[in-house]
Amino acid sequence: MKKILFINGGMRTGGNEDAIMKAAMEAAKAKGAEVVDFKLRETNLLPCTGCGRCKSEKMAYKCKWHDGFSSILPTLLDADGIVFSSPIYYGYISGPAKTFVDRLYCLMNPAKGPLDTKKKKFGVVLTFGGTPEEAAQELAEKVKGYFRMTGADELKTVLRGKCTEKKSAAKDEATMAKAKELGEWLAE
Ligand SMILES: Cc1cc2nc3c(=O)[nH]c(=O)nc-3n(C[C@H](O)[C@H](O)[C@H](O)COP(=O)(O)O)c2cc1C
C-alpha cells in the first residue's frame, strides 16, 4: 500500500487548494493508498533561524525545534509520494509554505552527505489569479528542487489560474479531473 503525504499550504478553508487536494486525496484513497492530510494553516510551524545546528554530525537531519515540522518529518521521509500545494502570493508560495520549505534545510548535512531516502513521486498544486501558467510551472519545478533531499523525483502538477473566487477550481471539471489523475498516479 502506497503512503502519500498531502502538504496543503492553502490559507482559505474550503478554498481552491482544499478542493484540489481533497479530490486528489479521495482518488488516491479509492486506489488503495493511505493518505495523510497535513494542513499548514492548522500547524504550529516555527521558522528556520539559520542557527546551523543541523549541520553538526550529532544533529544531522534534525532541527532544534519541536513543532509541526518535526512531527511530520518521519512521514515526509518515509512516504512513497508527496503533494505540496500553495496559492501563489506575490509570485511565490504562501508564507507558511515557505516556512515549511526553509525547514527542509535540516536535511542537508555536508558531514554526512545525502540522506538515503527512497525516490518519491512528487505532486505540486498551485492556484493563482492571473500569473501566467509558464511562470507557475517554473515555480512548481523549483518547489520540487527544494524537496530533493526527501527523494522527490518524478513531478506531476495541477496548476489552476482564475482562483480568486473561492469555489472556482471546484466548479471546473478539467481541474477536478487533473486532481483525480494526480491522486491515482500517486497511488499506482
Ligand atoms: C496576499 C495575496 C497575494 C496574491 N498574489 C498573487 C499573485 O502574485 N499572482 C496571482 O496570480 N494571484 C495572486 N493572488 C491570488 C491567489 O493566488 C488566489 O486567490 C489563490 O489561488 C486562492 O487560493 P485559495 O482559494 O485556496 O485561497 C494573491 C492573493 C493574495 C491573498
Coordinates of C-alpha atoms and ligand atoms in Angstrom, one line a residue:
M1 CA 0.0 0.0 0.0
K2 CA 1.4 3.4 -1.0
K3 CA 1.6 6.1 1.6
I4 CA 1.0 9.6 0.3
L5 CA 1.6 12.8 2.3
F6 CA -0.5 15.8 1.2
I7 CA 1.0 19.1 2.5
N8 CA -1.6 21.7 2.0
G9 CA -0.3 25.3 2.0
G10 CA -3.8 26.8 1.3
M11 CA -4.8 29.6 3.6
R12 CA -8.5 29.7 2.9
T13 CA -10.7 26.9 4.5
G14 CA -12.9 25.5 1.7
G15 CA -10.9 27.3 -1.0
N16 CA -9.4 26.2 -4.2
E17 CA -6.4 24.5 -2.7
D18 CA -8.7 22.5 -0.4
A19 CA -10.9 21.4 -3.3
I20 CA -8.0 20.2 -5.5
M21 CA -6.2 18.5 -2.6
K22 CA -9.4 16.8 -1.5
A23 CA -10.1 15.4 -4.9
A24 CA -6.6 14.1 -5.3
M25 CA -6.7 12.5 -1.8
E26 CA -10.0 10.8 -2.5
A27 CA -8.7 9.4 -5.8
A28 CA -5.6 8.1 -4.1
K29 CA -7.6 6.5 -1.3
A30 CA -10.0 5.0 -3.9
K31 CA -7.0 3.3 -5.5
G32 CA -6.0 1.8 -2.1
A33 CA -3.4 4.4 -0.9
E34 CA -3.0 5.5 2.7
V35 CA -3.2 9.3 2.8
V36 CA -2.0 11.8 5.3
D37 CA -3.7 15.2 5.2
F38 CA -1.3 17.9 6.6
K39 CA -2.6 21.4 6.5
L40 CA 0.0 24.1 7.2
R41 CA -2.6 26.6 8.3
E42 CA -3.5 24.3 11.2
T43 CA 0.1 23.5 12.1
N44 CA 2.4 25.1 14.6
L45 CA 5.3 25.9 12.3
L46 CA 8.4 27.7 13.7
P47 CA 10.7 29.5 11.3
C48 CA 14.3 28.3 10.4
T49 CA 16.6 30.7 12.3
G50 CA 19.7 29.6 10.3
C51 CA 21.4 28.5 13.6
G52 CA 23.3 25.8 11.7
R53 CA 22.9 23.2 14.5
C54 CA 21.6 20.7 11.9
K55 CA 25.0 20.8 10.2
S56 CA 26.7 19.1 13.1
E57 CA 27.1 15.3 12.9
K58 CA 25.1 14.8 16.1
M59 CA 22.1 16.8 14.9
A60 CA 22.3 15.6 11.3
Y61 CA 18.8 15.7 9.6
K62 CA 17.3 17.1 12.8
C63 CA 16.1 20.5 13.8
K64 CA 16.3 22.1 17.2
W65 CA 12.6 23.0 17.0
H66 CA 10.0 20.5 18.2
D67 CA 6.8 21.5 16.3
G68 CA 4.6 20.5 13.5
F69 CA 7.5 20.2 11.1
S70 CA 9.5 17.8 13.4
S71 CA 6.4 15.7 14.0
I72 CA 5.7 15.3 10.3
L73 CA 9.4 14.7 9.3
P74 CA 9.4 10.9 9.7
T75 CA 6.3 10.7 7.5
L76 CA 7.8 13.0 5.0
L77 CA 10.9 10.8 4.6
D78 CA 9.0 7.5 4.7
A79 CA 6.2 8.4 2.3
D80 CA 6.0 6.9 -1.2
G81 CA 4.7 10.1 -2.6
I82 CA 4.3 13.8 -1.6
V83 CA 2.0 16.5 -2.8
F84 CA 2.8 20.1 -1.9
S85 CA 0.2 22.8 -2.5
S86 CA 0.1 26.5 -2.2
P87 CA -1.7 29.5 -3.6
I88 CA 0.6 31.9 -5.4
Y89 CA 1.1 35.0 -3.3
Y90 CA 3.1 37.9 -4.9
G91 CA 4.6 35.5 -7.4
Y92 CA 5.7 32.9 -4.9
I93 CA 4.4 30.2 -2.4
S94 CA 2.4 31.3 0.7
G95 CA 4.2 32.3 3.9
P96 CA 3.6 29.0 5.8
A97 CA 4.6 27.1 2.7
K98 CA 7.9 29.0 2.5
T99 CA 8.4 28.4 6.3
F100 CA 8.0 24.7 5.7
V101 CA 10.4 24.7 2.8
D102 CA 13.0 26.6 4.8
R103 CA 12.9 23.9 7.5
L104 CA 14.0 21.3 4.9
Y105 CA 17.4 22.9 5.3
C106 CA 18.0 20.4 8.2
L107 CA 18.1 17.6 5.7
M108 CA 21.3 18.9 4.2
N109 CA 24.4 17.8 6.1
P110 CA 27.8 18.2 4.4
A111 CA 29.5 16.0 7.0
K112 CA 27.2 13.0 6.5
G113 CA 26.1 13.6 2.9
P114 CA 22.8 13.0 1.3
L115 CA 20.1 11.0 3.1
D116 CA 19.4 7.5 1.8
T117 CA 15.7 8.0 1.1
K118 CA 13.5 6.2 -1.4
K119 CA 12.6 8.0 -4.6
K120 CA 9.2 9.6 -4.5
K121 CA 6.5 10.7 -6.9
F122 CA 6.0 14.4 -6.3
G123 CA 2.9 16.4 -6.9
V124 CA 2.7 20.2 -6.9
V125 CA -0.6 22.0 -6.8
L126 CA -0.5 25.8 -7.4
T127 CA -3.6 28.0 -7.6
F128 CA -3.4 31.7 -8.6
G129 CA -5.3 34.6 -10.1
G130 CA -3.6 35.8 -13.2
T131 CA 0.0 34.5 -13.1
P132 CA 0.9 33.1 -16.5
E133 CA 0.9 29.3 -16.4
E134 CA 4.5 29.0 -17.6
A135 CA 5.6 31.0 -14.5
A136 CA 3.5 28.7 -12.3
Q137 CA 5.2 25.6 -14.0
E138 CA 8.6 27.2 -13.3
L139 CA 7.7 27.7 -9.7
A140 CA 6.4 24.1 -9.4
E141 CA 9.8 22.8 -10.7
K142 CA 11.6 25.0 -8.2
V143 CA 9.5 23.6 -5.4
K144 CA 10.3 20.0 -6.4
G145 CA 14.0 21.0 -6.2
Y146 CA 13.6 22.2 -2.6
F147 CA 12.3 18.7 -1.8
R148 CA 15.2 16.9 -3.5
M149 CA 16.6 15.7 -0.2
T150 CA 13.3 13.9 0.6
G151 CA 13.7 11.8 -2.5
A152 CA 11.3 13.9 -4.7
D153 CA 11.7 12.6 -8.2
E154 CA 9.0 12.4 -10.9
L155 CA 6.9 15.5 -11.0
K156 CA 3.2 16.0 -11.8
T157 CA 1.5 19.3 -11.5
V158 CA -2.0 20.7 -11.1
L159 CA -1.9 24.4 -12.0
R160 CA -5.1 26.4 -11.9
G161 CA -5.5 30.2 -12.5
K162 CA -8.6 32.3 -12.1
C163 CA -8.7 31.2 -8.4
T164 CA -9.5 34.5 -6.6
E165 CA -13.1 33.3 -6.4
K166 CA -13.2 30.7 -3.6
K167 CA -15.1 27.9 -5.5
S168 CA -13.5 28.5 -8.9
A169 CA -11.5 25.2 -9.1
A170 CA -14.2 23.1 -7.6
K171 CA -16.6 24.2 -10.4
D172 CA -14.1 23.4 -13.2
E173 CA -14.4 19.8 -14.4
A174 CA -11.0 19.9 -16.1
T175 CA -9.2 20.9 -12.9
M176 CA -11.0 18.3 -10.8
A177 CA -10.1 15.6 -13.4
K178 CA -6.4 16.6 -13.2
A179 CA -6.6 16.4 -9.4
K180 CA -8.1 12.9 -9.7
E181 CA -5.4 11.9 -12.2
L182 CA -2.7 13.2 -9.7
G183 CA -4.2 11.1 -6.9
E184 CA -4.4 8.0 -9.0
W185 CA -0.9 8.4 -10.3
L186 CA 0.5 8.7 -6.8
A187 CA -1.4 5.5 -5.7
E188 CA 0.0 3.4 -8.6
Ligands
LIG1 C1 -1.8 38.1 -0.5 C2 -2.2 37.6 -1.8 C3 -1.3 37.7 -2.9 C4 -1.6 37.2 -4.1 N1 -0.7 37.3 -5.2 C5 -1.0 36.7 -6.4 C6 0.0 36.7 -7.4 O1 1.1 37.2 -7.3 N2 -0.4 36.2 -8.6 C7 -1.6 35.6 -8.8 O2 -1.8 35.1 -9.9 N3 -2.5 35.6 -7.8 C8 -2.2 36.1 -6.6 N4 -3.2 36.1 -5.6 C9 -4.4 35.3 -5.8 C10 -4.3 33.9 -5.2 O3 -3.3 33.2 -5.7 C11 -5.6 33.1 -5.3 O4 -6.6 33.9 -4.7 C12 -5.4 31.8 -4.6 O5 -5.1 30.9 -5.6 C13 -6.6 31.3 -3.9 O6 -6.4 30.0 -3.3 P1 -7.4 29.5 -2.2 O7 -8.8 29.6 -2.8 O8 -7.0 28.2 -1.8 O9 -7.3 30.5 -1.1 C14 -2.9 36.6 -4.3 C15 -3.8 36.5 -3.3 C16 -3.4 37.0 -2.0 C17 -4.4 36.9 -0.9

